[in-house]
Structure formats: structure tokens, C-alpha cells
Coordinates of C-alpha atoms in Angstrom, one line a residue:
X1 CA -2.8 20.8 6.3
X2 CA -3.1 19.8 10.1
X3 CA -4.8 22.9 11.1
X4 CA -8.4 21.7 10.0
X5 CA -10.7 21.8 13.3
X6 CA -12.7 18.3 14.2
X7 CA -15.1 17.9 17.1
X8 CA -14.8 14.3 17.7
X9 CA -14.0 12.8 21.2
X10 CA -10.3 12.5 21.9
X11 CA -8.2 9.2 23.1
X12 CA -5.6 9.8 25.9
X13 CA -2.4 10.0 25.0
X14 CA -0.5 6.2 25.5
X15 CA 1.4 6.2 28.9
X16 CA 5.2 5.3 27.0
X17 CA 5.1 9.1 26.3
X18 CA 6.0 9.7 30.0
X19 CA 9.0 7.2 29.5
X20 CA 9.9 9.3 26.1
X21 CA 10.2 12.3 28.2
X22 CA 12.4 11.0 31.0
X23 CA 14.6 10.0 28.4
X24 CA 14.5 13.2 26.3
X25 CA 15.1 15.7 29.3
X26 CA 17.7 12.6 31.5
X27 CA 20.7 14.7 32.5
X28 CA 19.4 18.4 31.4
X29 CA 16.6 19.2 34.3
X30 CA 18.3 22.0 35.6
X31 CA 20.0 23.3 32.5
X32 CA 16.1 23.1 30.8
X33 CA 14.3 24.6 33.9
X34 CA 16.8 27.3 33.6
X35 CA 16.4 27.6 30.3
X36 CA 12.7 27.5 30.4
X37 CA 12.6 30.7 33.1
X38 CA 14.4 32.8 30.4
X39 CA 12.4 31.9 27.5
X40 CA 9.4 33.3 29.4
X41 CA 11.0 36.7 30.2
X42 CA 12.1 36.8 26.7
X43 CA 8.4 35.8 25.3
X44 CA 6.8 38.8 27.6
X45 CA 8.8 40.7 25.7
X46 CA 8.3 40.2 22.4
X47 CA 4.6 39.2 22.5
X48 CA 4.5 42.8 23.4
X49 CA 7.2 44.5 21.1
X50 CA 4.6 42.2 18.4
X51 CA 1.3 43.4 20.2
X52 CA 2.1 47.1 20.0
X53 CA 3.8 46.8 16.1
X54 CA 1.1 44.5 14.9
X55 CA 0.9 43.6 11.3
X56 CA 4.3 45.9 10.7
X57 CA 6.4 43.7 12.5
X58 CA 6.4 41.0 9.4
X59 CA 9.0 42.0 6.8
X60 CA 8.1 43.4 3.9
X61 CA 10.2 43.2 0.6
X62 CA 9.9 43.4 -3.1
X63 CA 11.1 40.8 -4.9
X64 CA 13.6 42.7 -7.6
X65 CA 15.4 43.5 -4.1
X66 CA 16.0 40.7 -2.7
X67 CA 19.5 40.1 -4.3
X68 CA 20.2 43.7 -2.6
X69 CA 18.9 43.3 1.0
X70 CA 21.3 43.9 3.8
X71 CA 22.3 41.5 6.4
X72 CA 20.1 43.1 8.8
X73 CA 16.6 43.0 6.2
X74 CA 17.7 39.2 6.0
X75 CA 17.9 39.0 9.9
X76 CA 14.5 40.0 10.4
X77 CA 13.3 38.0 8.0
X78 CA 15.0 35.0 9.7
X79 CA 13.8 36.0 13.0
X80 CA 10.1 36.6 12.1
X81 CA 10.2 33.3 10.0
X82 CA 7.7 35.2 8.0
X83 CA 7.8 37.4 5.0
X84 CA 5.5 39.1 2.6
X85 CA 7.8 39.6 -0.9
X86 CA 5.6 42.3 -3.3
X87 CA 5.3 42.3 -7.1
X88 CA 6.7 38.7 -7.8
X89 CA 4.1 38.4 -10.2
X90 CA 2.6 41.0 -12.7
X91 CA -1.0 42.5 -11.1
X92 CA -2.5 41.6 -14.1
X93 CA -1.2 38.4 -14.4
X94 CA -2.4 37.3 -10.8
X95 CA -5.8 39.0 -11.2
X96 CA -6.2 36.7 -14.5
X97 CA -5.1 33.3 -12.7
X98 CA -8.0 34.4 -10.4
X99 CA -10.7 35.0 -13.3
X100 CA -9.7 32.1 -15.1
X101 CA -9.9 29.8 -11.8
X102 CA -13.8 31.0 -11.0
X103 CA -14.6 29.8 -14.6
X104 CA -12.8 26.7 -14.2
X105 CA -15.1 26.3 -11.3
X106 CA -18.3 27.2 -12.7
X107 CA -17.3 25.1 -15.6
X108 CA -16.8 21.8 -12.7
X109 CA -19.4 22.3 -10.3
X110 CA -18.9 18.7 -9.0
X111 CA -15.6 19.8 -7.5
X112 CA -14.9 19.1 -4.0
X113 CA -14.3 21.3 -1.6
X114 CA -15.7 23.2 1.5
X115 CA -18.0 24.8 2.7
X116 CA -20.3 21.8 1.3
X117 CA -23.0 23.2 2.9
X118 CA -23.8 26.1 4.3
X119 CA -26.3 29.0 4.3
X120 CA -24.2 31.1 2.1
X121 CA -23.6 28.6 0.2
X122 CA -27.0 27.4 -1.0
X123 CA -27.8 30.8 -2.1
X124 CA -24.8 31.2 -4.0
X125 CA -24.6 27.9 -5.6
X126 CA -20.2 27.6 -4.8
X127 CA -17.9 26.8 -2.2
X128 CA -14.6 28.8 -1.5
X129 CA -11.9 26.4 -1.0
X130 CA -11.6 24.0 -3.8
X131 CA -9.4 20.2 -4.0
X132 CA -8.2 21.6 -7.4
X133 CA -4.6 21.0 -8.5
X134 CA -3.9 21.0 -12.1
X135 CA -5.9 24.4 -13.9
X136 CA -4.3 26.2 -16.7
X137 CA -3.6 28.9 -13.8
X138 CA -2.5 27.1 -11.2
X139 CA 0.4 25.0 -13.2
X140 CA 1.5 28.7 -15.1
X141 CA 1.7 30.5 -11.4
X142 CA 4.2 27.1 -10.0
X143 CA 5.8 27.5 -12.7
X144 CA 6.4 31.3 -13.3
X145 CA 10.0 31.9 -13.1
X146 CA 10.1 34.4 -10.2
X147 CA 7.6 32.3 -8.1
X148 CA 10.9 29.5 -8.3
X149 CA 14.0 32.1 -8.1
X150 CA 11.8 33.4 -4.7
X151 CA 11.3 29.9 -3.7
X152 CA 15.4 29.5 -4.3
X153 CA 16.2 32.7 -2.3
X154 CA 14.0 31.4 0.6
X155 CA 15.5 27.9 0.3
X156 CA 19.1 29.6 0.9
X157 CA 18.2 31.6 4.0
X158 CA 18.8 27.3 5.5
X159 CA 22.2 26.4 6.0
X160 CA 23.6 23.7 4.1
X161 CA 26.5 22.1 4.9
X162 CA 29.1 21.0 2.4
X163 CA 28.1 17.6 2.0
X164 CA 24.4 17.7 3.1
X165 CA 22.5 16.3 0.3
X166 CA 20.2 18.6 -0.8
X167 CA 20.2 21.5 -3.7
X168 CA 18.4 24.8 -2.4
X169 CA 19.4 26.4 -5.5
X170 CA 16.5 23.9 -7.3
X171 CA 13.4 24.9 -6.2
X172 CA 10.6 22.4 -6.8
X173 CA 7.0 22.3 -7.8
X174 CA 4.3 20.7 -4.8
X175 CA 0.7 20.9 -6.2
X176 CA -2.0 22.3 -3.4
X177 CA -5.1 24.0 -3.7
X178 CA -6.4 27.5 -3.6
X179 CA -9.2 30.0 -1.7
X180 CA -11.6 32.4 -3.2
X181 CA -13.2 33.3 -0.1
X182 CA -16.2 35.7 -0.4
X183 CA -16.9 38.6 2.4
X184 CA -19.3 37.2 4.9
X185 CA -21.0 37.7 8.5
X186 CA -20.1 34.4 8.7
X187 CA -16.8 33.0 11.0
X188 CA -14.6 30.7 9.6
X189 CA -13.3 28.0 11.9
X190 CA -11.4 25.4 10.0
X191 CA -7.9 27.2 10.3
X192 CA -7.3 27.9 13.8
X193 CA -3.5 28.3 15.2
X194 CA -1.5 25.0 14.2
X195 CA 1.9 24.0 12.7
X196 CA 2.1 22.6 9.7
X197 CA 4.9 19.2 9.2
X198 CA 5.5 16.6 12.0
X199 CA 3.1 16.1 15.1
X200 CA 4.7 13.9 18.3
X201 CA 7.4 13.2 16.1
X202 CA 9.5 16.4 16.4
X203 CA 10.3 14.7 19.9
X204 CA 9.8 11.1 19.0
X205 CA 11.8 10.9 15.8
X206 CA 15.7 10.6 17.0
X207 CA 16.9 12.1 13.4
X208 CA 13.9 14.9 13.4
X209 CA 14.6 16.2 17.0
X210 CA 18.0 16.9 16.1
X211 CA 16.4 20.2 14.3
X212 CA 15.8 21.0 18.1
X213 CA 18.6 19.6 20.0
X214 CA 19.8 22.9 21.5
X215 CA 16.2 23.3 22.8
X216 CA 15.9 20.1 24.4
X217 CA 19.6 20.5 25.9
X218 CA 18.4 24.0 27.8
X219 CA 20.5 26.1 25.0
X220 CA 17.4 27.7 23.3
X221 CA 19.2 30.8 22.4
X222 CA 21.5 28.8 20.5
X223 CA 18.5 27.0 18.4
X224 CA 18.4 27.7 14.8
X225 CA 15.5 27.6 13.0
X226 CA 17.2 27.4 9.9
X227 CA 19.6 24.7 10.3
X228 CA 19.3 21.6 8.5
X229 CA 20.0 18.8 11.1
X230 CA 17.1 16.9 11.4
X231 CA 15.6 18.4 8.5
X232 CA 17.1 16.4 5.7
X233 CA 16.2 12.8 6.6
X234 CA 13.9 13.1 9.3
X235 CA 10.6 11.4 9.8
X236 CA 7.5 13.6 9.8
X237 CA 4.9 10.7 9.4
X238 CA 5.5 7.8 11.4
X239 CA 2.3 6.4 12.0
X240 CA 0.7 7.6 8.7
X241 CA -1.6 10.4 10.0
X242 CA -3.5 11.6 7.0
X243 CA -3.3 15.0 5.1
X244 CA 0.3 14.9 6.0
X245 CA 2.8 16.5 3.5
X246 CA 5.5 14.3 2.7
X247 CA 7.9 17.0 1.2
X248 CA 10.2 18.9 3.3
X249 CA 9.0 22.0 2.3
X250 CA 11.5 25.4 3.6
X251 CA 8.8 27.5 3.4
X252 CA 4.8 27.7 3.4
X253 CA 3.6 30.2 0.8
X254 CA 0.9 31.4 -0.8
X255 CA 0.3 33.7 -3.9
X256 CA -2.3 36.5 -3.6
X257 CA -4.9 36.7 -6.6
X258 CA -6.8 39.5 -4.8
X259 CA -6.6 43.1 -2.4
X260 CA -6.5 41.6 0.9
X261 CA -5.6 42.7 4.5
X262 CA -6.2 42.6 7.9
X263 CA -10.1 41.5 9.0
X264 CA -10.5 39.8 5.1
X265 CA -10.0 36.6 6.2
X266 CA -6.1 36.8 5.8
X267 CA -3.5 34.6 7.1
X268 CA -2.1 35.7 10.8
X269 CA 1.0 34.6 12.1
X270 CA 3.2 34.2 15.0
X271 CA 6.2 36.0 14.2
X272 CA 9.2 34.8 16.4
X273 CA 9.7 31.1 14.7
X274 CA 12.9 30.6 17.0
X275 CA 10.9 31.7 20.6
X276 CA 8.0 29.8 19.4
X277 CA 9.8 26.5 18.7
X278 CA 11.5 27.1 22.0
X279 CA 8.3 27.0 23.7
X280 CA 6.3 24.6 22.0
X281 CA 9.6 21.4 22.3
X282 CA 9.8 22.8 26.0
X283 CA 5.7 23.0 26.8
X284 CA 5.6 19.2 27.7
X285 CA 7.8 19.0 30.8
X286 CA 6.3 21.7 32.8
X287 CA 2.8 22.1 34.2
X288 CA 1.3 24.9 36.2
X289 CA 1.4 24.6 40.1
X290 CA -1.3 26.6 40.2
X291 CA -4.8 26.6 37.9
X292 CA -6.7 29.4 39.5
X293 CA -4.1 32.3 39.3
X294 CA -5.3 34.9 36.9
X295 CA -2.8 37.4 34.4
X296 CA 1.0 38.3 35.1
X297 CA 0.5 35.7 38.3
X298 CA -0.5 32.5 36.2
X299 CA 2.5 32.8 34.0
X300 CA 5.0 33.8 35.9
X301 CA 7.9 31.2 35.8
X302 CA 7.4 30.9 39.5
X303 CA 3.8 29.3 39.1
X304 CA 5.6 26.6 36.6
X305 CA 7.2 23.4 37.8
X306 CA 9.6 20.7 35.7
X307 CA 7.1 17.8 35.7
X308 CA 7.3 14.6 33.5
X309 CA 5.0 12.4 35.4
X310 CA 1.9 12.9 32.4
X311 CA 1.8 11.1 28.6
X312 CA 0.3 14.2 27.2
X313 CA 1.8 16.6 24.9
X314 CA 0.2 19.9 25.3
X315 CA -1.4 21.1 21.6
X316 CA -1.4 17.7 20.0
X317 CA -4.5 15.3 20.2
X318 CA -5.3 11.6 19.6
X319 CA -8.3 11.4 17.2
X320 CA -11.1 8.4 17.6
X321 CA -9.3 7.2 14.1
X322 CA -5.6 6.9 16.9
X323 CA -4.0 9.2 14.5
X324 CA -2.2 12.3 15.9
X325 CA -3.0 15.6 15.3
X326 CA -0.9 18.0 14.2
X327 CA 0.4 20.7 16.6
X328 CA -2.4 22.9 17.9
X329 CA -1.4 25.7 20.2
X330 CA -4.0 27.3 22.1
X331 CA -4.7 29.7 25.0
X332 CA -5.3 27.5 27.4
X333 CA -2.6 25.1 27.1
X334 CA 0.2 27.7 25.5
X335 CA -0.5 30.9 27.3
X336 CA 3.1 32.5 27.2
X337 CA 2.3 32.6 23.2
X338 CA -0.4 35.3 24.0
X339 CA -2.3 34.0 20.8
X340 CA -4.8 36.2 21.3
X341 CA -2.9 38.9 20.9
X342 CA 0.9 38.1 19.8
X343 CA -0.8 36.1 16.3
X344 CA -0.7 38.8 13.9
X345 CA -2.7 39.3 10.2
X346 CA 0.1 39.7 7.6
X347 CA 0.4 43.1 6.0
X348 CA -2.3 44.1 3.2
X349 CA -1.5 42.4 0.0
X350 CA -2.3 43.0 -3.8
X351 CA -2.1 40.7 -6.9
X352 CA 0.7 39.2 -7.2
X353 CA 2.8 39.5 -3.9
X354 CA 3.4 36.3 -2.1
X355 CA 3.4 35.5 1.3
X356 CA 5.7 33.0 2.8
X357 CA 6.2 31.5 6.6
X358 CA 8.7 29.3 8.0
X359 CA 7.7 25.3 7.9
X360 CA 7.6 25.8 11.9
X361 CA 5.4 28.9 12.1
X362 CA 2.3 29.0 14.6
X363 CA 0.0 30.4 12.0
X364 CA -3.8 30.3 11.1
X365 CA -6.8 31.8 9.4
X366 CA -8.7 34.5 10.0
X367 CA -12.1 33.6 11.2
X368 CA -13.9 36.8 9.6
X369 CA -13.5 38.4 6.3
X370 CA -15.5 41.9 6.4
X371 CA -13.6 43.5 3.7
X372 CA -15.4 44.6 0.3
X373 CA -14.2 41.8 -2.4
X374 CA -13.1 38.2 -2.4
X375 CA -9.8 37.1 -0.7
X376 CA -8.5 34.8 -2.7
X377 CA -4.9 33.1 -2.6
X378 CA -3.0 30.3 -4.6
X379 CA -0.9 28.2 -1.8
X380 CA 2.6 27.7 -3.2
X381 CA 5.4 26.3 -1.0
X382 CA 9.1 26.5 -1.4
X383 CA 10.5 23.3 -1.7
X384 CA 14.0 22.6 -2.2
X385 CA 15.6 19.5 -4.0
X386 CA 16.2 16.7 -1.9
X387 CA 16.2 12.8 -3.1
X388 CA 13.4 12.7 -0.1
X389 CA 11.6 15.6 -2.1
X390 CA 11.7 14.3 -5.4
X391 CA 10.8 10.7 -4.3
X392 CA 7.5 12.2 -3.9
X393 CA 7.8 14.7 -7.0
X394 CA 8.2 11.7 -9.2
X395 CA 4.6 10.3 -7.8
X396 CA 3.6 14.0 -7.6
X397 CA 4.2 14.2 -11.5
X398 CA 2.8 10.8 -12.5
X399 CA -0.3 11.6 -10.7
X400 CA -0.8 15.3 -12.8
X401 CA 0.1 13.6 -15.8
X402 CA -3.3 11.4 -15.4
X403 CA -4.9 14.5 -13.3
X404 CA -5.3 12.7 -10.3
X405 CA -4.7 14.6 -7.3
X406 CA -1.2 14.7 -5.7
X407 CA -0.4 11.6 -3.4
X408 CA -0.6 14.5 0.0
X409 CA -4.5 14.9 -0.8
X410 CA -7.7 13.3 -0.6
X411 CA -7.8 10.8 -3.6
X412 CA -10.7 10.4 -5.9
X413 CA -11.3 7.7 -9.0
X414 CA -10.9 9.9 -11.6
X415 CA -9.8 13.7 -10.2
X416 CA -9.7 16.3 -12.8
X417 CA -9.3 13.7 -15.5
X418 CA -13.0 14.5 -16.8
X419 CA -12.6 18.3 -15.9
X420 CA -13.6 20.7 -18.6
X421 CA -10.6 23.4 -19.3
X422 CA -8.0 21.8 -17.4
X423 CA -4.3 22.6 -17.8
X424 CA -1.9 20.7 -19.5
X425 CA 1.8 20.6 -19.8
X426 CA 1.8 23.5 -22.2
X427 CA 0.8 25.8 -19.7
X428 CA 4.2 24.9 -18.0
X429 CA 6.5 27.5 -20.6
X430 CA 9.7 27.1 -19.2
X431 CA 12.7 24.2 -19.1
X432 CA 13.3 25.5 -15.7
X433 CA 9.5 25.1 -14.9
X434 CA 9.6 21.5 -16.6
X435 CA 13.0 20.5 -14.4
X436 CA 10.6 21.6 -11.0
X437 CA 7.9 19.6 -12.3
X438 CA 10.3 16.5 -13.0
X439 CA 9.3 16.2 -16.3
X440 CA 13.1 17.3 -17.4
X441 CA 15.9 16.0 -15.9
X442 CA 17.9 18.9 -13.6
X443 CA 20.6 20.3 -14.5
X444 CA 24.2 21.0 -11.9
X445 CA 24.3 24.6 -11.5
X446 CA 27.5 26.4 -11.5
X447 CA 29.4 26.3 -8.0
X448 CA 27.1 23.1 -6.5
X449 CA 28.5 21.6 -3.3
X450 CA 29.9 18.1 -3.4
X451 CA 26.4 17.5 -1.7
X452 CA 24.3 19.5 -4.3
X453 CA 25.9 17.6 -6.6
X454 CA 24.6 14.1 -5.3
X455 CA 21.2 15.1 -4.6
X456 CA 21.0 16.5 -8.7
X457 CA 22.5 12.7 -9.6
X458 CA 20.0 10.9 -7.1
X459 CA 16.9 13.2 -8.0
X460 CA 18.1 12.4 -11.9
X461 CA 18.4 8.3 -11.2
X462 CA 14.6 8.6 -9.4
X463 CA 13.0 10.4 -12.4
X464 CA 13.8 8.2 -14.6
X465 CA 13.1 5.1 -12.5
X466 CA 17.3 4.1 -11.8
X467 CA 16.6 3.3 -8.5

């Protein structure tokens, strides 16, 4: 949601950030500028090792294995903190949702959605990504039961402590919007590399920048990716930048409708979530010493000095509106990613497979699609049970129940409340499928932690308006 491109002039970034970094990096200089020489050797590496592999590098599994897959399958997936997981939904089935969604269209011209206006466009009289959230096709695909027990599985590659409040093993509904994006000459620019989740605060937030403490100490190595420090009750939002999602969601996901790969406008992603966080958290206390070295010379660690004399945090922007941007990497300001080169299209993908990346993954959009049909994908996170989480499902489902669209999106007066065709709760067949929705209450599954337990009593007492 932050990844949306804007050429509006920029405001500089408020000089207490320089204070912010003294104070994050005070008695760990050496230990970080040690630590930050390393993770460059280690990111010529692997931008290579992912240059050379390309699109292969991103795990591929189907989704009646993944109870089965080895330690090692799950490593990679970890590692990568991206996935593509094949047949979790019958071909048909996905091909349908699709058919049904371009008819739900042509039956609501007045949709919003972009392109507005363009070229293509005018001729063809639709756009190709819609603010849709509650057709007949998108409730049945939230709710299918694999699209939930995958969302569970990804949930459980986190580690969850004893008493950490939160149930992975309840996998929750989060309402977003879908593509149908048509083959064209045309580039595509709204989706260039970003993160999605928490802008300045993943260093200004004490609670969030726990989820990467071992970064900031000089101990990337030790970083985890998937731990949930930070995670649970951190703040992602503090100065209520818009278009900011207010779950915590495990995973970004979408399900694929159509045949898509590589150079059809597909997703691309960098695929080393652990190296990539490294660099991002560590990015703002070193500048080059040296602008006009070219290549191998430019990035060498040598050409890179500790420096927390500047406000700015590289990849993030101040908009004329003073909200933050999201986190934007780029060439220029995060060479060692080799973006142009070390971003990588996922793996072809047919109806039905879904494709997942970790909540911190640099990822984007292809700017071209030259393939031969529409690429078209319905984006469905994986979003575990948490009270934070179901604070917002709670609004979530009030707002469906009127069809008005989720609190996370641009609000209009009446939403799909006039829509011809829209879904209704009936397309939701499933008690398990009601429970993610919040129109059921959950139920404890067998073996909960202590702190599963309390998040299934404090999601129950929110639903039904206890507290």
C-alpha cells in the first residue's frame, strides 16, 4: 500500500532525526561499523548467487505438501521470505473468480480505480486495478479453506513464545482489492520497489524496533526475521500516514486468477528478507565518502563512513501533505541491494497458486506486461489472530456488512452498497470462514498456548463489544 509513486515536491526531513540516531547507534559504533563491513561482503554475494538463479531462487511448493516439507525446504523458504505455494485452489475455480470479477465490473462501471485515464483506457472503456472488496468472488476465495490452512502454515514459520498473545493457528480475513491487468506497450509505474508496514517508525517506535534489535546492536547475523518481538504490539502508524494497514499481517499474498510469469507484469521480489532488513535499519548511519567512484569502487565498504550528522533516512520521503512515506529503496540511495538486478519476477504461475512474501520484503511491480493474456491476481494476506488484529477485523466486518470499504482504504459515501451482483455473507460457506471474518466467535484449538488462549478470549470479548 506504500509503494504507489507521487511526483510532488518533498519536505526535509525534521532535524530531531539526527538526535534519534545518536541515541539509537550510542555505545555500538564500532560493533555496527563492523557489522555493516560484513553485511556488504555477504550482499555481493548473494545479489549474485540471486542474479545468476533468477526467478528459481524463490521456493516453490504445492500446497498438499506443505505438512511434508523438510527442514531444509522450510529454511529456504524462511530465508527468501518469499514463496510461491501451487494448486491451493482448483484451476477452475480461480479462472471463475476471474470471469465473475470482469462482469462484476462491467456490471459497476462507476468503480474506482486506476488507470482513470489513459490512452488504453479510453479505447477500451475499463481500468485494471479496481477499489473493490466485497464480490461474490472475492469473499468465497478469503474464505476458501486452503487459502486459511496456507495462511496458518505461513503464520507458524513466526515464533511464538509461550505467553505471546497471539494465535497463528487462526488465520484471519483482511479485505483488499484485485488486478486484471491487460498486455500493453505501455509501462506501469505505480509499484516501484517499497516495503509494505511501518515507515520511520521501525527506528522511531521503541516496541517496533525491537523486531530489529540485533541489527541495530551490530549482530545482524543474529537478526530474525521471523521473530515476534516488536511485532505484536508495535506501532506502525504513528503519525497517521494514509493507506497504511493497520493489521499485522505475517505475510503479503496474492491469489493468481490467470497464466502469468516473468515480463507480464508480475510481482518481483528481493529475496534475502534477513540481508535486506540488515541493510535497510543500518542504511541511515553511513554515507558515501566518495560520490563520483563508479562500480566495485563506489561500494566497497572502504568508500563508506559511520556518519549521523544528517536527519534523513535514506528511501523514506516527507510528502507536501508532512506524512511519511513508506520505505522506498532505490539505486541511488541503496546500491548494495543491486535492484536492478538482485529484484527478481516470481516464478510463472497458473490459476490458483498463490504467492506470498514476508511483511518486510523489498518487492514491486513489474513495469511491462508483454505476455499474451491478462495478468490478473486477487491480493490476500496472511494475518494471524491477535487482539490488535481483530480490533480492526471487528471495524473490518461492520464496514462489509454495510459494503463500505474496509477502514485501511479510501472511503466513499456509499461503497458497493448500490453495486449490482455484490456478495453477501452466503458466499462465505464455511464456520471456519465465518470465525476469520468475525462473524462467529473463535473457537480454542486443541494444544493453544497459555498465550493463544488469551488472544482467542480477547478477540471473543472485542467481537461482541465486551471491551
Amino acid at each position: 500500500m506504500n509503494g504507489v509513486a507521487s511526483n510532488q515536491p518533498l519536505q526535509a526531513f525534521p532535524p530531531h532525526y539526527v538526535d534519534l540516531k545518536k541515541e539509537i547507534t550510542k555505545g555500538n559504533e564500532e560493533a555496527i561499523v563492523a557489522s555493516w563491513k560484513t553485511l556488504l561482503e555477504e550482499l555481493e554475494v548473494r545479489t549474485k548467487t540471486i542474479e545468476e538463479i533468477g526467478s528459481n531462487y524463490i521456493p516453490q511448493v504445492d500446497f498438499a505438501s506443505l505438512s511434508k516439507l523438510s527442514q531444509a525446504e522450510i529454511d529456504k523458504i524462511k530465508s527468501a521470505g518469499s514463496v510461491v505455494i501451487r494448486n491451493i485452489v482448483d484451476d477452475e475455480e480461480a479462472v471463475g473468480y476471474q470471469e465473475a470479477l470482469k462482469e462484476y465490473v462491467k456490471a459497476n462501471p462507476q468503480v474506482h480505480g486506476f488507470p482513470e485515464v489513459t490512452l488504453a483506457a479510453k479505447f477500451r472503456g475499463d481500468k485494471q486495478f479496481f477499489e473493490m472488496y466485497w464480490s461474490s468472488s472475492q469473499l468465497r476465495a478469503r474464505s476458501h479453506p486452503n487459502v486459511l490452512a496456507a495462511g496458518v502454515f505461513l503464520n507458524n514459520l513466526y515464533h511464538a513464545e509461550e505467553n505471546d498473545i497471539i494465535d497463528p493457528n487462526h488465520n484471519l480475513i483482511y479485505a483488499d482489492r484485485f488486478r486484471i491487468r491487460h498486455p500493453s506497450k505501455g509501462s506501469w509505474n505505480n509499484h516501484p520497489p517499497h516495503i509494505d508496514g511501518a515507515s520511520t517508525e521501525r527506528w522511531e517506535d521503541p516496541e517496533m524496533r525491537k523486531a530489529f534489535q540485533d541489527i541495530l546492536n551490530g549482530n545482524w547475523k543474529n537478526h530474525d526475521p521471523f521473530g515476534m518481538a516488536g511485532r505484536l504490539n508495535g506501532i506502525s502508524n504513528m503519525f497517521g500516514r494514509p493507506n497504511q494497514t493497520s493489521m499485522f499481517r505475517s505475510w503479503q499474498g496474492w491469489l493468481a486468477m490467470s497464466n502469468t510469469g516473468p515480463g507480464e507484469g508480475t510481482l518481483r521480489v528481493f529475496p534475502s528478507v534477513q540481508l535486506s532488513n540488515a541493510y535497510i535499519m543500518l542504511r541511515p548511519f553511513f554515507r558515501p565518502v566518495d560520490k563520483s567512484l563508479k562500480g566495485d569502487a563506489y561500494l566497497d565498504a572502504s568508500n563508506w563512513v559511520f556518519d549521523v550528522s544528517s536527519p534523513d533516512i535514506p528511501g523514506i520521503q516527507i510528502m507536501p501533505s508532512g506524512h511519511f512515506t513508506g520505505v522506498r529503496p532505490t539505486d541511488e540511495e541503496h546500491p548494495h541491494l543491486r535492484l536492478d538486478s538482485a529484484i527478481v519476477s516470481i516464478p510463472r504461475v497458473q490459476p490458483g497458486d498463490m504467492v506470498f512474501w514476508h511483511v518486510d520484503v523489498v518487492h514491486s511491480v513489474e513495469q511491462y506486461h508483454h505476455g499474451p493474456e491478462d495478468s490478473s491476481a486477487m491480493y490476500i494476506p496472511a494475518v494471524p489472530l491477535t487482539p490488535k488484529n481483530v480490533r480492526y477485523l471487528a471495524r473490518h466486518r461492520d464496514q462489509f456488512l454495510k459494503r463500505l470499504p474496509p477502514p485501511d482504504f479510501p472511503q466513499t459515501e456509499l461503497g458497493e452498497s448500490q453495486f449490482t451482483n455484490k456478495g453477501s455473507e452466503t458466499d462465505i460457506t464455511t464456520f471456519q470462514g465465518r470465525m476469520a471474518m468475525g462473524l462467529e466467535s473463535f473457537e480454542v484449538p486443541v494444544n493453544a498456548t497459555k498465550g493463544a488462549q488469551q488472544a482467542i478470549k480477547e478477540a471473543n470479548a472485542i467481537l461482541t463489544g465486551a471491551v
